[in-house]
Coordinates of C-alpha atoms in Angstrom, one line a residue:
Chain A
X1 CA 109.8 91.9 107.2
X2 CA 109.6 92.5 111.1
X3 CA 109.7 96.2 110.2
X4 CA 106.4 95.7 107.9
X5 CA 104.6 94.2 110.8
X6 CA 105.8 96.8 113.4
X7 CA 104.9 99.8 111.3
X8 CA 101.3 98.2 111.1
X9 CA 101.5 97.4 114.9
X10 CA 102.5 101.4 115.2
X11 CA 100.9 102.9 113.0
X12 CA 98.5 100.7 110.5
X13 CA 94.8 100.5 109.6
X14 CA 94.9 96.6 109.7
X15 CA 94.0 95.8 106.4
X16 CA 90.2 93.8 106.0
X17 CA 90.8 92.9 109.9
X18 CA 89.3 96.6 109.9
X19 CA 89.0 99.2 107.1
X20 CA 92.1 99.5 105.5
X21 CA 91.9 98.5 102.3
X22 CA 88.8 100.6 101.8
X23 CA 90.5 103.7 102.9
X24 CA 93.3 102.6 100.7
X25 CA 91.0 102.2 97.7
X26 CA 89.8 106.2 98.3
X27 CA 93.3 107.4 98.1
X28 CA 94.4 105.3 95.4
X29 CA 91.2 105.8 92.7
X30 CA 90.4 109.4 94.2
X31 CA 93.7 110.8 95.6
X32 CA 92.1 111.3 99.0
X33 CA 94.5 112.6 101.9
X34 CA 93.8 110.6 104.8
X35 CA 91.3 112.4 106.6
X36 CA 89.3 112.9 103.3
X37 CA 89.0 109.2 102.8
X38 CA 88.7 108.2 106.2
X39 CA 85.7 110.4 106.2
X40 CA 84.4 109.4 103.0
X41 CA 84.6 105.7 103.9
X42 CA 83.0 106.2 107.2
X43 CA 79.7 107.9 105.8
X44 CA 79.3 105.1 103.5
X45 CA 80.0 102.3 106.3
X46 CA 77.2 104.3 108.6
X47 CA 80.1 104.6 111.4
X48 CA 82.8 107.2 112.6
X49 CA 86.0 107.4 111.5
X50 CA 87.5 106.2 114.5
X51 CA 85.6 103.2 114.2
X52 CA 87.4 102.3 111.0
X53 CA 90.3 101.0 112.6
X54 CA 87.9 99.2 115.8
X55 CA 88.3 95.5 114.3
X56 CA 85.5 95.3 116.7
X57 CA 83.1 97.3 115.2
X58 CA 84.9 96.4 111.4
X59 CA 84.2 92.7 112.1
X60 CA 80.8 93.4 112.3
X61 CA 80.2 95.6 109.6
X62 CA 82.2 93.8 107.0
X63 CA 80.1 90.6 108.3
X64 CA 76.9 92.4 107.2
X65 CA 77.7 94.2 104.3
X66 CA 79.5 90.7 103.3
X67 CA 82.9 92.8 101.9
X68 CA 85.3 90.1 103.3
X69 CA 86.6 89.4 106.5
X70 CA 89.8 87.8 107.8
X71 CA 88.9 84.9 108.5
X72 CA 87.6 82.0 106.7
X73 CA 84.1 81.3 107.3
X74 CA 82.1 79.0 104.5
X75 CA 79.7 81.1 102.6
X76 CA 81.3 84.6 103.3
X77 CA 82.6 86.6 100.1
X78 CA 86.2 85.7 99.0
X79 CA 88.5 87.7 96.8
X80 CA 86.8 89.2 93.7
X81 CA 83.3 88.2 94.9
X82 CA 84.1 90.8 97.9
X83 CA 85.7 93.5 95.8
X84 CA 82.5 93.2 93.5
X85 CA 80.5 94.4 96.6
X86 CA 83.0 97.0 98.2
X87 CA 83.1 98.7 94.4
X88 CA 79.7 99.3 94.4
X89 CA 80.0 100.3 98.7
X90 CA 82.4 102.4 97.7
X91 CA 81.0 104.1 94.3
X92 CA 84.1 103.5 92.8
X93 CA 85.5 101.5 89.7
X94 CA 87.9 98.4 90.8
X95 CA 89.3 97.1 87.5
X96 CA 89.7 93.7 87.6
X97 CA 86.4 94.0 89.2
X98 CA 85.1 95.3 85.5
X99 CA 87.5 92.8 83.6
X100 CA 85.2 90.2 85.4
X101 CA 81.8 92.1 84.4
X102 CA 83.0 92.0 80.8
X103 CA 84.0 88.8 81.3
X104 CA 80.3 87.1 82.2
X105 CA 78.6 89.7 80.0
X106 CA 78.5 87.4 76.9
Chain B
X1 CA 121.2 112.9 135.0
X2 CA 118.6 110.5 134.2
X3 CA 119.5 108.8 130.8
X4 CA 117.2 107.8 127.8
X5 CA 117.6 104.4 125.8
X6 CA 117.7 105.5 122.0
X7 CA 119.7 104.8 119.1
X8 CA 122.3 105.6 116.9
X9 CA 121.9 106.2 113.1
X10 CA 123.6 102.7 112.6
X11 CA 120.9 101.0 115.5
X12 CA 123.3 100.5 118.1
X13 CA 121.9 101.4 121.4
X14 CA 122.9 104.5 123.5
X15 CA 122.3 106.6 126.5
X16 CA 121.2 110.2 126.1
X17 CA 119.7 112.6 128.4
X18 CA 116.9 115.1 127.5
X19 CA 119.3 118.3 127.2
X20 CA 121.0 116.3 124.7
X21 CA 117.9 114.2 123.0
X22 CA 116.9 118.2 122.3
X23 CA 119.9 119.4 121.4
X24 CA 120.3 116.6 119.0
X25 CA 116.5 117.4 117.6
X26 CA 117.2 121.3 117.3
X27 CA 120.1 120.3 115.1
X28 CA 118.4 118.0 113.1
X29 CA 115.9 119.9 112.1
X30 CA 118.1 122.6 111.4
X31 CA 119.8 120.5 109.0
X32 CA 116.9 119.8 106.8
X33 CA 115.5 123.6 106.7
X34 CA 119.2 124.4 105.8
X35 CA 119.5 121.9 103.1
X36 CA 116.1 122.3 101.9
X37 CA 115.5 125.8 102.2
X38 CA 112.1 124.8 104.1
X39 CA 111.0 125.8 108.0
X40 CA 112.4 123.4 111.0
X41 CA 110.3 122.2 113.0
X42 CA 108.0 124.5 115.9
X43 CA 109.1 124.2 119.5
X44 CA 105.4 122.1 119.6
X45 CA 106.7 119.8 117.5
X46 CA 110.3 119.9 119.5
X47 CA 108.8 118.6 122.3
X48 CA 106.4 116.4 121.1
X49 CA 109.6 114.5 119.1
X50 CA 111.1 114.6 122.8
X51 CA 108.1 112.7 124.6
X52 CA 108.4 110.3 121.9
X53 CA 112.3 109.6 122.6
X54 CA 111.5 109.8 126.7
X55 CA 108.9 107.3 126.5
X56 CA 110.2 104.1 128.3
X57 CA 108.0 101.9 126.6
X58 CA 110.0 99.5 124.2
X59 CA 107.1 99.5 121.2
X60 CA 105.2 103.0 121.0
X61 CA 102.2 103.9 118.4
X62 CA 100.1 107.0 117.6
X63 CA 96.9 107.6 119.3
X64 CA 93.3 105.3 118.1
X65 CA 92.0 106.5 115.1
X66 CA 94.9 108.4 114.3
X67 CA 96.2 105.6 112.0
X68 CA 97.3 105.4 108.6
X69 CA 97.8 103.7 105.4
X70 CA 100.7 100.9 104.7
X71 CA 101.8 100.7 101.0
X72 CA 104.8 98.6 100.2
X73 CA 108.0 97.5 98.0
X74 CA 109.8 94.7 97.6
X75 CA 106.6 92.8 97.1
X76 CA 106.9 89.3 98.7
X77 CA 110.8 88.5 98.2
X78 CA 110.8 89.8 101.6
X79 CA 109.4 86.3 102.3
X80 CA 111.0 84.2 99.7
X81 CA 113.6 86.4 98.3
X82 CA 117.3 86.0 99.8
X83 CA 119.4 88.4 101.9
X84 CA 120.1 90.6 98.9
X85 CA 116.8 91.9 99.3
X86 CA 116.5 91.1 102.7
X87 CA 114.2 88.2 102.3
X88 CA 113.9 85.1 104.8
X89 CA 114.1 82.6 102.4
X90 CA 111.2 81.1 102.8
X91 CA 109.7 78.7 99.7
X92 CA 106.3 80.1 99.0
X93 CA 104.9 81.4 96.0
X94 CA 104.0 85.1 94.8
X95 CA 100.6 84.5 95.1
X96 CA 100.8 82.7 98.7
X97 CA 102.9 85.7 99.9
X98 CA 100.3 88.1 98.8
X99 CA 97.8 86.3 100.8
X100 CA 99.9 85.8 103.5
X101 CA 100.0 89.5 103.6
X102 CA 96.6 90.0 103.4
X103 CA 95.5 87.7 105.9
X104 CA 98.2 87.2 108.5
X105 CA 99.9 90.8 108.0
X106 CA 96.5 92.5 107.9
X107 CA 98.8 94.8 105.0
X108 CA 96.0 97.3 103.9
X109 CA 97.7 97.1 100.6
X110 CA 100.2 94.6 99.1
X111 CA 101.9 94.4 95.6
X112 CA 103.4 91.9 93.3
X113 CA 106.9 92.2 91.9
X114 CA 109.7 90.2 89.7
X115 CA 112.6 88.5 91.6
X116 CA 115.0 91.3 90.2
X117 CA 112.1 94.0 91.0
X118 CA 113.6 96.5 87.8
X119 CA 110.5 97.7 85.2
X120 CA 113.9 95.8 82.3
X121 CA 114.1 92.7 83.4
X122 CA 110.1 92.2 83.6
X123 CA 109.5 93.1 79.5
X124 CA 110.5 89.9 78.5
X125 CA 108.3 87.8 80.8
X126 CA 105.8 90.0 81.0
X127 CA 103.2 87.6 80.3
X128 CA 104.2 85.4 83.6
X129 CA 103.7 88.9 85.5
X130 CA 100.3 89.3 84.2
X131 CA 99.4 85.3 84.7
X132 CA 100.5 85.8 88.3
X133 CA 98.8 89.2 88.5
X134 CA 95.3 88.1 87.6
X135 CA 95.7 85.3 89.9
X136 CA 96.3 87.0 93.0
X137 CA 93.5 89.6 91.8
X138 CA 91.0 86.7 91.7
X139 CA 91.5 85.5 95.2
X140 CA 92.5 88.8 96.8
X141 CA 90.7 91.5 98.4
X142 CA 93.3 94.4 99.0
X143 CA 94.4 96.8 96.4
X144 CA 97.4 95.1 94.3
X145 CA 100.1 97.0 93.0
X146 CA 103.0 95.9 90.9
X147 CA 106.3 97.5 92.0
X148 CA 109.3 97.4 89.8
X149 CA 112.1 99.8 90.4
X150 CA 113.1 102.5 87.5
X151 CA 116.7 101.3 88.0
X152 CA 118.5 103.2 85.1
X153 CA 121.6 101.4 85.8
X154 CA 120.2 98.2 84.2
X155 CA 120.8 100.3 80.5
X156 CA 124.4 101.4 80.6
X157 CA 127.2 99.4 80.1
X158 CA 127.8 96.2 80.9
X159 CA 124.1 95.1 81.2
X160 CA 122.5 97.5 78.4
X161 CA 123.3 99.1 75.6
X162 CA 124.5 102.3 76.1
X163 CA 127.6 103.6 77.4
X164 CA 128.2 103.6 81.3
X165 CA 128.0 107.6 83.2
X166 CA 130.1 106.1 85.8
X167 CA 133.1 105.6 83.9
X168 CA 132.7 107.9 80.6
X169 CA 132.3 110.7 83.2
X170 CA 136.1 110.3 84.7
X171 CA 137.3 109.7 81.6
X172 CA 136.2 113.5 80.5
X173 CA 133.7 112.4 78.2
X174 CA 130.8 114.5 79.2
X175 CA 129.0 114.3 76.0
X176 CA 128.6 111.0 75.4
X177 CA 127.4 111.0 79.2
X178 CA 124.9 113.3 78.5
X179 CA 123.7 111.1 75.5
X180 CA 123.9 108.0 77.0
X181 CA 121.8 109.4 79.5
X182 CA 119.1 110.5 77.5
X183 CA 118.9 108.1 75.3
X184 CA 118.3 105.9 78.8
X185 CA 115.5 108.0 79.3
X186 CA 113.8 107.0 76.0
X187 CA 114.5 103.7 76.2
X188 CA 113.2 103.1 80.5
X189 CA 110.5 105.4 79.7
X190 CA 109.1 103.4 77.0
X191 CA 109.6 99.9 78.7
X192 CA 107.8 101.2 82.3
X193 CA 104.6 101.9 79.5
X194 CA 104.5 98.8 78.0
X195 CA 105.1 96.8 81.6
X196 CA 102.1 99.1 83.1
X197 CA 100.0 99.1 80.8
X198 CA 100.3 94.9 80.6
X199 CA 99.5 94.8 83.4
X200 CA 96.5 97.1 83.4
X201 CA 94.9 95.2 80.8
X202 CA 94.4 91.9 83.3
X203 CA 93.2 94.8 85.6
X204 CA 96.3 95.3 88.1
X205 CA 95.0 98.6 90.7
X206 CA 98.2 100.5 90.5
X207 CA 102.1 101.0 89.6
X208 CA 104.5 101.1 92.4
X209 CA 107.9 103.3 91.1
X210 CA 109.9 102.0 93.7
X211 CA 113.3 104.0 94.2
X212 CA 112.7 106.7 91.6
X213 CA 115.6 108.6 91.2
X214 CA 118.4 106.1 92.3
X215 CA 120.2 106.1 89.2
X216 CA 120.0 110.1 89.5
X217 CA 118.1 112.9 87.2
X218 CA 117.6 111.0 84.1
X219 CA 116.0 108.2 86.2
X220 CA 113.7 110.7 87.7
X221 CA 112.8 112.1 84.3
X222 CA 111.9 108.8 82.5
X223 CA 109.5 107.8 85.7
X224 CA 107.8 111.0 85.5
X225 CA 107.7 110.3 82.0
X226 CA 106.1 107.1 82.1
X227 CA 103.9 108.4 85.1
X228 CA 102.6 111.0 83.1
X229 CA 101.9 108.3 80.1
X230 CA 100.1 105.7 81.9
X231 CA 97.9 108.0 83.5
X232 CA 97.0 109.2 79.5
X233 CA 96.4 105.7 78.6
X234 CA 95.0 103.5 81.3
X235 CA 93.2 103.8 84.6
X236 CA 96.2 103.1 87.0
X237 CA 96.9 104.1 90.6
X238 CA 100.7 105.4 90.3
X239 CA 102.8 105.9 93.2
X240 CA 106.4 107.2 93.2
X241 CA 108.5 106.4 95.8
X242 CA 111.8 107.9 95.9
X243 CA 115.4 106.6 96.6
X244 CA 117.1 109.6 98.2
X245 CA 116.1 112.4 100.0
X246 CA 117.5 114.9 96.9
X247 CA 118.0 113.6 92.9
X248 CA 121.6 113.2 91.6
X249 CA 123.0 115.5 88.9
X250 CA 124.1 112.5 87.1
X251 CA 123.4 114.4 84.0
X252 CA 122.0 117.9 85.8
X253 CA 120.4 119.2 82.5
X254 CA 117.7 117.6 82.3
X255 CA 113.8 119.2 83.0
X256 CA 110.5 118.2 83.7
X257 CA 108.2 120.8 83.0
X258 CA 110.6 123.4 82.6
X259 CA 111.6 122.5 86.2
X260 CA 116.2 121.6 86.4
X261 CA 115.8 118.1 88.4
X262 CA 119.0 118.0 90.0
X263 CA 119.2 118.5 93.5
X264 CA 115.4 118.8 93.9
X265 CA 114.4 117.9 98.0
X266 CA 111.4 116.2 98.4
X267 CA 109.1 119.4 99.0
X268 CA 110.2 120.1 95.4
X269 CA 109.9 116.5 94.0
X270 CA 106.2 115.8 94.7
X271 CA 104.7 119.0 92.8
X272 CA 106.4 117.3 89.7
X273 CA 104.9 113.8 90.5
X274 CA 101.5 115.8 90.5
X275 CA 102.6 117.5 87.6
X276 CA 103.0 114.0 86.1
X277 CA 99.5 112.5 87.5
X278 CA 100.9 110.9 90.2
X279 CA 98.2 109.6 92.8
X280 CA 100.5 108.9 95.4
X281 CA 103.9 110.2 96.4
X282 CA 106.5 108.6 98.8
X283 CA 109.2 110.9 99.8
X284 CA 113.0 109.0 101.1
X285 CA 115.3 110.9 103.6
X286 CA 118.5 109.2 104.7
X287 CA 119.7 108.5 107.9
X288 CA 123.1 109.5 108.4
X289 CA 124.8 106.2 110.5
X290 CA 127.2 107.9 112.5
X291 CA 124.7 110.6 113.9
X292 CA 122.0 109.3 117.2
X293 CA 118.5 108.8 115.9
X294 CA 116.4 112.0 117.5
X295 CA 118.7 113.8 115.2
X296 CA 118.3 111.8 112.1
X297 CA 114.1 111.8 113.2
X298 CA 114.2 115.6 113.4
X299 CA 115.9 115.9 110.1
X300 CA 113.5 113.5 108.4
X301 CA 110.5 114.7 110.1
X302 CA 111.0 118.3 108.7
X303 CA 111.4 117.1 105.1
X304 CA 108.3 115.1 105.2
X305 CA 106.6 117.8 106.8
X306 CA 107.5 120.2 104.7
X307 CA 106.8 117.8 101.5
X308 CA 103.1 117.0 103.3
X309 CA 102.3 120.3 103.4
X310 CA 102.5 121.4 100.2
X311 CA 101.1 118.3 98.6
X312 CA 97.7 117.9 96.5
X313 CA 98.1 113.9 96.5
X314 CA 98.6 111.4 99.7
X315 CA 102.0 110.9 100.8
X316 CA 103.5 107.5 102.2
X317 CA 106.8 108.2 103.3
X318 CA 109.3 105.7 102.8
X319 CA 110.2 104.5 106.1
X320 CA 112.4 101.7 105.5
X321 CA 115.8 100.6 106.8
X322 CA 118.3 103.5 106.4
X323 CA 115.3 106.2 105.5
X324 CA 113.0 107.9 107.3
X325 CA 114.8 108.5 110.3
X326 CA 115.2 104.5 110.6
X327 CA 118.6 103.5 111.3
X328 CA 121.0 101.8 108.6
X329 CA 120.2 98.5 109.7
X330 CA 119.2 95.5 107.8
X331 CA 116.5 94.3 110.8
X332 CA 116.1 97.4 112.8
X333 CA 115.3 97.5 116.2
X334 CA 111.2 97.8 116.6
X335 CA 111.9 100.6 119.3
X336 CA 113.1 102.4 116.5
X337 CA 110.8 102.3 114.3
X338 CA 107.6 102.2 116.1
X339 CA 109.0 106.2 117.4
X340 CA 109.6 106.6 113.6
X341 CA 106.4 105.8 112.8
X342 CA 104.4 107.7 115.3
X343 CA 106.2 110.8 114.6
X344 CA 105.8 111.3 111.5
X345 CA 102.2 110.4 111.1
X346 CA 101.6 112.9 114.1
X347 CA 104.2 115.6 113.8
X348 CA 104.8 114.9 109.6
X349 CA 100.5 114.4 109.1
X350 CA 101.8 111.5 106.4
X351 CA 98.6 110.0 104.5
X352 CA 100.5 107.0 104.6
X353 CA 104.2 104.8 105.2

């Protein structure tokens, strides 16, 4: 488990502390290499890609785009209420995201 | 002669100089181009290995903005699980352990996995894995996966039906090895479908194939298999993750795609994952114990390389304990892997770890 934490320390984007789960998302649902998503989730943040892994600038941004943030303020978007909003940041389809959709559309 | 701190391949800490931190490098990377039939590393890339092994900082990382990725295995017994999967023990759910992951770990990605973490084992309580599943993708924010391993060895003799390679093999029975084998490959291939797509009707992001290959080529074949059904049939991420840094010729007849798997290196492996419609590919090399780390680093730099290079799809390399250039050690030293790390996301250009 240590290993985990100092390959993040090394190495990581730092999860929704900054951008890493977005660029995540880009290689995952369009099989971006890194630089390709990094890029592609910078344009749509309005920031540069070395900004993605800034938790200073990240905190900010994911505050006002409300697309979760690490820690837990009252109010802020929480799981699937956040992923609702980064899908449609993103232009991308989340699927549990859609399960939900279907799920209210009655 | 001033002396370096490094390690060996089993993480026990030793003295080298530069002379031999590059000599040990040259041959390393030797050794993979040799094995694999693929270029060793430039003289650029040489030196930039060395700085990372002369740097006397205990904890090095790659430059800002130059970071990457972090998928996973193991999901969260690493928390809960015991020292068999070299877990901590500590009593917290699956769904806890995700989020502790999420918002302690900052993990850019986590994943959800069975206590025995084998695609067999998971069919019959599949329904618990996709309760626990849409649970954790209510309250979560990171891409989940769920990671199972292929783990042929859970259908021969004595825990599944169908006779044991291991011992029919000595005994000179070849055939029935060969069909015990593929008959394996039916049977894994068809229970990693109906676990995925489970799990992608309560709307799971993607499949983790954790140690692909560990049971040799037939266990290769029925993930690529499987790989290449889920992405017909449902909208899943897929990664494969491999076990070793070449696949066994357990059986070494069998094809994907007209290609022999057997002895395939990781360069090799990841066009058939493509081939398959895999969105991901982690590649495993293994670090030899007995050997000091800059070798077992160059070695495992020039395979990933090599693998990154010719790649359509991200790569995450595995870089757990005893792969990646990581020494054989249960809880290895973070000088060790931090250098891991920051090579091969800046001499390997990995999408990912």
């Amino acid at each position: 488990m240590g290993m985990l934490i100092a390959h993040g320390v090394a190495a990581g984007m730092g999860g929704i502390r900054t951008a890493g789960d977005l660029v995540a998302r880009m290689q995952m649902t369009r099989k971006m290499r890194i630089n390709e998503a990094r890029a592609y989730v910078a344009t749509k943040l309005k920031i540069s890609p070395s900004d993605l892994s800034d938790v200073y600038v990240m905190r900010e941004v994911r505050e006002e785009l409300d697309i979760g943030i690490i820690t837990s303020v009252p109010g802020c978007a929480k799981g699937i209420e956040a992923k609702a909003r980064i899908a449609q940041l993103l232009d991308i389809e989340i699927a549990s995201v859609n399960r939900l959709k279907n799920k209210i559309n009655f | 002669m001033k002396k370096h701190l490094t390690r060996r391949g089993d993480g026990a800490l030793i003295e080298m100089t530069s002379e031999e931190i590059m000599i040990a490098l040259e041959a390393g990377t030797e050794d993979a181009a040799d094995r694999g039939k693929i270029a060793p590393l430039s003289k650029d890339d040489l030196e930039c290995l060395l700085d990372i092994f002369m740097d006397t900082n205990r904890v090095v990382s790659v430059a800002h903005g130059e970071e990457v990725v972090v998928t996973h295995d193991i999901g969260t017994l690493r928390l809960m699980g015991d020292q068999g999967n070299s877990g901590v023990g500590i009593p917290l759910s699956r769904l806890q352990g995700i989020q502790v992951h999420e918002r302690a770990f900052c993990s850019d990605t986590m994943e959800l996995g069975h206590i025995d973490y084998s695609f067999k084992p998971v069919k019959p309580v599949i329904a618990m894995e996709q309760q626990e599943m849409e649970s954790a993708l209510l309250s979560t924010i990171i891409p989940l996966f769920y990671g199972a391993m292929p783990n042929l060895g859970t259908y021969y003799s004595p825990d599944g039906p169908f006779g044991n390679p291991s011992d029919l093999l000595p005994a000179g029975k070849v055939k029935e090895a060969y069909e015990a084998q593929e008959s394996a490959v039916e049977h894994a291939t068809r229970d990693m479908v109906y676990v995925g797509q489970k799990l992608a009707q309560v709307g799971c992001d993607g499949i983790n194939f954790d140690t692909t290959g560990a049971a040799g080529d037939a266990d290769f074949k029925a993930t690529l298999h499987a790989v290449e059904k889920l992405k017909k049939t449902t909208d899943l991420t897929v990664q494969v993750g491999m076990a070793g840094e070449f696949v066994l010729g357990m059986h070494g007849g069998l094809e994907y795609g007209g290609r022999r798997l057997a002895g395939l290196y990781c360069h090799d492996q990841v066009k058939l994952a493509e081939k398959a419609g895999a969105d991901i590919f982690g590649p495993a090399v293994n670090t030899k114990p007995s050997k000091d780390m800059p070798w077992n680093l160059a070695r495992a730099v020039t395979f990933v390389k090599a693998c990154v290079e010719v790649s359509n799809i991200p790569v995450h390399v595995n870089m757990g304990m005893g792969v990646g250039g990581i020494p054989v050690f249960e809880t290895p030293p973070i000088d060790a892997v931090s250098r891991a790390s920051k090579a091969m996301v800046q001499i390997a250009k990995v999408d990912g770890l």
